[in-house]
Structure formats: C-alpha cells, structure tokens
C-alpha cells in the first residue's frame, strides 16, 4: 500500500499577476505597511498576511518581497528574501529589501557596482 505524503518541495514563490484583484490589493496594502512599520511584531503578522494573500507559505526567514527588477517593472515574482541567487537592486531605508528575483538575475542582473 502506498501512502500519500505531502509534497516535500512546497512552492515558495508566487506570481503577483496570478492573484485575484482582491488578493493583489490586500498584498499591496500589507506590504506597504510592513515596509514602514517600526514594530517587529506587527511586521511579522503583516508578512504572514502578505504570504496568505499571495497564496504561499511564509518562509522561515519570515519575509517575502515582490521582485524590484528595474528592467521589467511588471515582474510579478513574489519570493523569500532569503532565497539563494538574489541581487539587491538598491539599498533602502525601509524594512523590505529591494531584490531581483532569481529569474531576473539569470536574464538581466543589475550591476551592484553601478
Ligand atoms: Zn523578477
Ligand atoms: Zn527583470
């Protein structure tokens, strides 16, 4: 007898453009508050709400962002800020890092030296 086990590799990314308009609005709303909050507890719960809106599990790092690629401003990739192979697009004074998703890094990486 074979036992059904949950897939070992969960999908830890989401595509903003695949979300419903309501979920996109909720994602944008909580991400903006999370970017600006100075309360760590609030930040954590906002990240959980953002992951829920994006339909993905909150990664162990506790933070997700949408791709900030300057080459394709419409990139909808949402991913773990601790995922391998990310490039920081620009430093930020806010909470959430500005990162390129792994696909964008493969196709047109920003030069951090610029
Ligand atoms: Zn991207
Ligand atoms: Zn890109």
Short mmCIF file of N, CA and C and ligand atoms in Angstrom, two decimals:
data_model
loop_
_atom_site.label_atom_id
_atom_site.label_comp_id
_atom_site.label_asym_id
_atom_site.label_seq_id
_atom_site.Cartn_x
_atom_site.Cartn_y
_atom_site.Cartn_z
N UNK A 1 0.84 -1.19 0.00
CA UNK A 1 0.00 0.00 0.00
C UNK A 1 0.88 1.25 0.00
N UNK A 2 0.59 2.14 -0.86
CA UNK A 2 1.39 3.36 -0.88
C UNK A 2 0.68 4.46 -0.10
N UNK A 3 1.45 5.18 0.63
CA UNK A 3 0.90 6.25 1.47
C UNK A 3 1.13 7.60 0.79
N UNK A 4 0.07 8.38 0.71
CA UNK A 4 0.22 9.72 0.15
C UNK A 4 0.91 10.63 1.15
N UNK A 5 2.04 11.14 0.78
CA UNK A 5 2.72 12.09 1.65
C UNK A 5 2.67 13.46 0.99
N UNK A 6 2.61 14.49 1.80
CA UNK A 6 2.59 15.84 1.22
C UNK A 6 3.87 16.07 0.42
N UNK A 7 3.75 16.79 -0.66
CA UNK A 7 4.92 17.09 -1.49
C UNK A 7 6.01 17.71 -0.62
N UNK A 8 7.21 17.19 -0.77
CA UNK A 8 8.31 17.67 0.05
C UNK A 8 8.70 19.10 -0.32
N UNK A 9 8.65 19.38 -1.60
CA UNK A 9 9.02 20.72 -2.04
C UNK A 9 7.77 21.56 -2.22
N UNK A 10 7.51 22.40 -1.26
CA UNK A 10 6.38 23.32 -1.38
C UNK A 10 6.77 24.47 -2.27
N UNK A 11 5.77 25.05 -2.89
CA UNK A 11 6.04 26.20 -3.74
C UNK A 11 6.27 27.44 -2.88
N UNK A 12 7.50 27.90 -2.85
CA UNK A 12 7.83 29.03 -2.01
C UNK A 12 7.90 30.34 -2.79
N UNK A 13 7.29 30.34 -3.96
CA UNK A 13 7.19 31.59 -4.69
C UNK A 13 5.75 31.75 -5.17
N UNK A 14 5.40 32.94 -5.56
CA UNK A 14 4.07 33.19 -6.11
C UNK A 14 4.22 34.21 -7.23
N UNK A 15 3.19 34.31 -8.06
CA UNK A 15 3.20 35.30 -9.13
C UNK A 15 2.08 36.31 -8.88
N UNK A 16 2.49 37.55 -8.68
CA UNK A 16 1.55 38.63 -8.39
C UNK A 16 0.42 38.68 -9.41
N UNK A 17 0.76 38.44 -10.67
CA UNK A 17 -0.24 38.56 -11.74
C UNK A 17 -1.24 37.40 -11.74
N UNK A 18 -0.94 36.33 -10.99
CA UNK A 18 -1.87 35.21 -10.90
C UNK A 18 -2.89 35.41 -9.78
N UNK A 19 -2.66 36.41 -8.95
CA UNK A 19 -3.57 36.64 -7.81
C UNK A 19 -4.85 37.32 -8.29
N UNK A 20 -5.89 37.14 -7.52
CA UNK A 20 -7.13 37.84 -7.83
C UNK A 20 -6.94 39.33 -7.50
N UNK A 21 -7.74 40.21 -8.10
CA UNK A 21 -7.61 41.65 -7.80
C UNK A 21 -7.71 41.94 -6.30
N UNK A 22 -8.58 41.21 -5.63
CA UNK A 22 -8.75 41.42 -4.19
C UNK A 22 -7.47 41.03 -3.43
N UNK A 23 -6.90 39.91 -3.81
CA UNK A 23 -5.67 39.44 -3.15
C UNK A 23 -4.50 40.38 -3.48
N UNK A 24 -4.46 40.88 -4.72
CA UNK A 24 -3.41 41.85 -5.08
C UNK A 24 -3.52 43.10 -4.23
N UNK A 25 -4.74 43.60 -4.05
CA UNK A 25 -4.95 44.81 -3.26
C UNK A 25 -4.53 44.57 -1.82
N UNK A 26 -4.89 43.39 -1.29
CA UNK A 26 -4.52 43.06 0.09
C UNK A 26 -3.00 42.92 0.21
N UNK A 27 -2.40 42.25 -0.76
CA UNK A 27 -0.94 42.09 -0.75
C UNK A 27 -0.25 43.45 -0.74
N UNK A 28 -0.67 44.34 -1.66
CA UNK A 28 -0.07 45.68 -1.73
C UNK A 28 -0.23 46.44 -0.42
N UNK A 29 -1.43 46.33 0.16
CA UNK A 29 -1.74 47.06 1.38
C UNK A 29 -0.83 46.63 2.53
N UNK A 30 -0.76 45.31 2.76
CA UNK A 30 0.03 44.85 3.91
C UNK A 30 1.53 45.01 3.65
N UNK A 31 1.95 44.88 2.39
CA UNK A 31 3.38 45.07 2.10
C UNK A 31 3.81 46.51 2.37
N UNK A 32 2.93 47.45 2.04
CA UNK A 32 3.28 48.85 2.25
C UNK A 32 3.37 49.18 3.73
N UNK A 33 2.45 48.64 4.51
CA UNK A 33 2.51 48.88 5.95
C UNK A 33 3.75 48.20 6.54
N UNK A 34 4.01 46.96 6.09
CA UNK A 34 5.16 46.22 6.61
C UNK A 34 6.47 46.95 6.30
N UNK A 35 6.52 47.58 5.13
CA UNK A 35 7.73 48.30 4.72
C UNK A 35 8.02 49.46 5.65
N UNK A 36 6.97 50.01 6.25
CA UNK A 36 7.11 51.24 7.03
C UNK A 36 7.02 51.06 8.54
N UNK A 37 6.55 49.91 9.00
CA UNK A 37 6.33 49.77 10.43
C UNK A 37 7.64 49.74 11.21
N UNK A 38 7.59 50.20 12.46
CA UNK A 38 8.77 50.09 13.32
C UNK A 38 8.53 49.05 14.40
N UNK A 39 7.41 48.33 14.29
CA UNK A 39 7.03 47.34 15.28
C UNK A 39 7.30 45.94 14.71
N UNK A 40 8.22 45.21 15.32
CA UNK A 40 8.62 43.90 14.80
C UNK A 40 7.47 42.90 14.82
N UNK A 41 6.65 42.97 15.87
CA UNK A 41 5.51 42.06 15.96
C UNK A 41 4.51 42.33 14.85
N UNK A 42 4.27 43.62 14.62
CA UNK A 42 3.36 43.99 13.53
C UNK A 42 3.95 43.55 12.19
N UNK A 43 5.24 43.75 12.01
CA UNK A 43 5.90 43.34 10.77
C UNK A 43 5.68 41.85 10.52
N UNK A 44 5.90 41.03 11.55
CA UNK A 44 5.75 39.59 11.39
C UNK A 44 4.33 39.20 11.00
N UNK A 45 3.34 39.84 11.62
CA UNK A 45 1.98 39.46 11.30
C UNK A 45 1.58 39.99 9.92
N UNK A 46 2.13 41.14 9.53
CA UNK A 46 1.87 41.66 8.18
C UNK A 46 2.49 40.75 7.11
N UNK A 47 3.68 40.21 7.40
CA UNK A 47 4.31 39.30 6.46
C UNK A 47 3.47 38.02 6.31
N UNK A 48 2.91 37.56 7.44
CA UNK A 48 2.04 36.38 7.38
C UNK A 48 0.81 36.68 6.52
N UNK A 49 0.25 37.89 6.66
CA UNK A 49 -0.91 38.28 5.85
C UNK A 49 -0.53 38.39 4.38
N UNK A 50 0.67 38.91 4.11
CA UNK A 50 1.12 39.06 2.72
C UNK A 50 1.29 37.69 2.07
N UNK A 51 1.88 36.75 2.81
CA UNK A 51 2.07 35.39 2.28
C UNK A 51 0.72 34.73 2.03
N UNK A 52 -0.21 34.95 2.95
CA UNK A 52 -1.55 34.40 2.78
C UNK A 52 -2.22 34.97 1.53
N UNK A 53 -2.10 36.28 1.36
CA UNK A 53 -2.70 36.93 0.18
C UNK A 53 -2.07 36.41 -1.10
N UNK A 54 -0.77 36.08 -1.03
CA UNK A 54 -0.06 35.60 -2.22
C UNK A 54 -0.29 34.11 -2.43
N UNK A 55 -0.91 33.44 -1.46
CA UNK A 55 -1.20 32.02 -1.59
C UNK A 55 0.02 31.14 -1.45
N UNK A 56 0.98 31.59 -0.66
CA UNK A 56 2.19 30.80 -0.44
C UNK A 56 2.48 30.72 1.05
N UNK A 57 3.23 29.68 1.48
CA UNK A 57 3.59 29.62 2.90
C UNK A 57 4.62 30.69 3.23
N UNK A 58 4.55 31.22 4.44
CA UNK A 58 5.56 32.19 4.87
C UNK A 58 6.87 31.43 5.09
N UNK A 59 7.95 31.82 4.41
CA UNK A 59 9.21 31.10 4.57
C UNK A 59 9.81 31.30 5.96
N UNK A 60 10.81 30.48 6.28
CA UNK A 60 11.44 30.53 7.59
C UNK A 60 12.05 31.89 7.88
N UNK A 61 12.47 32.59 6.85
CA UNK A 61 13.07 33.91 7.05
C UNK A 61 12.05 34.90 7.60
N UNK A 62 10.76 34.60 7.38
CA UNK A 62 9.70 35.47 7.88
C UNK A 62 9.42 36.66 7.00
N UNK A 63 10.05 36.72 5.82
CA UNK A 63 9.83 37.88 4.96
C UNK A 63 9.77 37.47 3.49
N UNK A 64 8.82 38.08 2.79
CA UNK A 64 8.73 37.90 1.34
C UNK A 64 8.69 39.28 0.69
N UNK A 65 9.10 39.36 -0.55
CA UNK A 65 9.01 40.61 -1.30
C UNK A 65 8.59 40.29 -2.73
N UNK A 66 8.10 41.33 -3.41
CA UNK A 66 7.87 41.22 -4.84
C UNK A 66 9.13 41.73 -5.55
N UNK A 67 9.43 41.13 -6.67
CA UNK A 67 10.62 41.49 -7.45
C UNK A 67 10.67 43.00 -7.71
N UNK A 68 11.84 43.60 -7.48
CA UNK A 68 12.02 45.04 -7.69
C UNK A 68 12.91 45.30 -8.90
N UNK A 69 12.88 44.37 -9.86
CA UNK A 69 13.75 44.47 -11.04
C UNK A 69 13.50 45.78 -11.79
N UNK A 70 14.56 46.57 -12.05
CA UNK A 70 14.38 47.82 -12.78
C UNK A 70 14.21 47.61 -14.29
N UNK A 71 14.52 46.40 -14.77
CA UNK A 71 14.44 46.14 -16.21
C UNK A 71 13.04 45.72 -16.65
N UNK A 72 12.30 45.07 -15.76
CA UNK A 72 10.93 44.70 -16.10
C UNK A 72 10.07 45.04 -14.90
N UNK A 73 9.59 46.24 -14.88
CA UNK A 73 8.86 46.75 -13.73
C UNK A 73 7.58 45.97 -13.47
N UNK A 74 7.16 45.18 -14.44
CA UNK A 74 5.93 44.41 -14.25
C UNK A 74 6.20 43.00 -13.75
N UNK A 75 7.45 42.67 -13.44
CA UNK A 75 7.73 41.31 -12.96
C UNK A 75 6.91 41.05 -11.70
N UNK A 76 6.16 39.95 -11.69
CA UNK A 76 5.26 39.69 -10.58
C UNK A 76 5.77 38.67 -9.60
N UNK A 77 7.03 38.29 -9.69
CA UNK A 77 7.54 37.24 -8.83
C UNK A 77 7.57 37.68 -7.36
N UNK A 78 7.00 36.84 -6.51
CA UNK A 78 7.00 37.08 -5.06
C UNK A 78 7.78 35.93 -4.43
N UNK A 79 8.75 36.26 -3.57
CA UNK A 79 9.66 35.21 -3.12
C UNK A 79 10.24 35.53 -1.74
N UNK A 80 10.85 34.50 -1.16
CA UNK A 80 11.54 34.57 0.13
C UNK A 80 12.75 35.50 0.01
N UNK A 81 12.88 36.45 0.95
CA UNK A 81 14.02 37.36 0.89
C UNK A 81 15.34 36.64 1.14
N UNK A 82 15.26 35.41 1.67
CA UNK A 82 16.47 34.63 1.94
C UNK A 82 16.75 33.60 0.85
N UNK A 83 15.99 33.61 -0.23
CA UNK A 83 16.19 32.63 -1.30
C UNK A 83 17.59 32.82 -1.89
N UNK A 84 18.20 31.72 -2.38
CA UNK A 84 19.53 31.86 -2.98
C UNK A 84 19.47 32.57 -4.32
N UNK A 85 20.55 33.24 -4.68
CA UNK A 85 20.69 33.81 -6.02
C UNK A 85 19.99 35.13 -6.24
N UNK A 86 19.65 35.85 -5.17
CA UNK A 86 19.00 37.15 -5.33
C UNK A 86 20.05 38.25 -5.40
N UNK A 87 19.72 39.35 -6.07
CA UNK A 87 20.60 40.52 -6.11
C UNK A 87 19.84 41.72 -5.58
N UNK A 88 20.51 42.48 -4.71
CA UNK A 88 19.90 43.69 -4.20
C UNK A 88 19.95 44.77 -5.28
N UNK A 89 18.78 45.30 -5.62
CA UNK A 89 18.69 46.30 -6.68
C UNK A 89 19.21 47.64 -6.18
N UNK A 90 18.80 48.00 -4.98
CA UNK A 90 19.25 49.26 -4.40
C UNK A 90 19.07 49.19 -2.89
N UNK A 91 19.92 49.89 -2.15
CA UNK A 91 19.73 49.92 -0.70
C UNK A 91 18.46 50.68 -0.37
N UNK A 92 17.86 50.35 0.76
CA UNK A 92 16.63 51.03 1.14
C UNK A 92 16.66 51.33 2.63
N UNK A 93 16.01 52.42 3.00
CA UNK A 93 15.91 52.80 4.40
C UNK A 93 14.70 52.15 5.05
N UNK A 94 13.88 51.47 4.24
CA UNK A 94 12.68 50.84 4.76
C UNK A 94 12.98 49.40 5.18
N UNK A 95 11.93 48.68 5.62
CA UNK A 95 12.13 47.34 6.17
C UNK A 95 12.44 46.28 5.13
N UNK A 96 11.78 46.40 3.97
CA UNK A 96 11.87 45.32 2.99
C UNK A 96 12.96 45.59 1.96
N UNK A 97 13.80 44.59 1.71
CA UNK A 97 14.87 44.79 0.73
C UNK A 97 14.32 44.89 -0.68
N UNK A 98 15.01 45.64 -1.55
CA UNK A 98 14.66 45.74 -2.97
C UNK A 98 15.51 44.71 -3.70
N UNK A 99 14.87 43.61 -4.12
CA UNK A 99 15.61 42.48 -4.68
C UNK A 99 15.11 42.10 -6.06
N UNK A 100 16.03 41.58 -6.88
CA UNK A 100 15.65 40.95 -8.14
C UNK A 100 15.38 39.47 -7.88
N UNK A 101 14.32 38.96 -8.51
CA UNK A 101 14.02 37.54 -8.38
C UNK A 101 15.07 36.71 -9.13
N UNK A 102 15.18 35.40 -8.81
CA UNK A 102 16.20 34.56 -9.45
C UNK A 102 16.09 34.54 -10.99
N UNK A 103 14.86 34.59 -11.52
CA UNK A 103 14.70 34.59 -12.98
C UNK A 103 15.31 35.85 -13.58
N UNK A 104 15.03 37.00 -12.99
CA UNK A 104 15.58 38.26 -13.48
C UNK A 104 17.10 38.28 -13.33
N UNK A 105 17.60 37.71 -12.22
CA UNK A 105 19.05 37.66 -12.01
C UNK A 105 19.70 36.85 -13.14
N UNK A 106 19.01 35.76 -13.54
CA UNK A 106 19.53 34.95 -14.65
C UNK A 106 19.52 35.72 -15.95
N UNK A 107 18.45 36.45 -16.19
CA UNK A 107 18.25 37.04 -17.52
C UNK A 107 18.89 38.41 -17.68
N UNK A 108 18.86 39.23 -16.65
CA UNK A 108 19.42 40.58 -16.78
C UNK A 108 19.77 41.12 -15.39
N UNK A 109 20.85 40.58 -14.81
CA UNK A 109 21.21 41.02 -13.45
C UNK A 109 21.61 42.49 -13.40
N UNK A 110 21.20 43.15 -12.32
CA UNK A 110 21.67 44.53 -12.13
C UNK A 110 23.12 44.45 -11.65
N UNK A 111 23.86 45.48 -11.97
CA UNK A 111 25.25 45.55 -11.53
C UNK A 111 25.28 46.31 -10.21
N UNK A 112 25.61 45.62 -9.12
CA UNK A 112 25.58 46.29 -7.81
C UNK A 112 26.60 47.42 -7.72
N UNK A 113 27.55 47.45 -8.62
CA UNK A 113 28.60 48.48 -8.59
C UNK A 113 28.13 49.80 -9.19
N UNK A 114 27.03 49.75 -9.91
CA UNK A 114 26.56 50.96 -10.60
C UNK A 114 26.13 52.03 -9.63
ZN1 LIG B 1 11.78 39.41 -11.47
ZN1 LIG B 2 13.60 41.60 -14.63
#
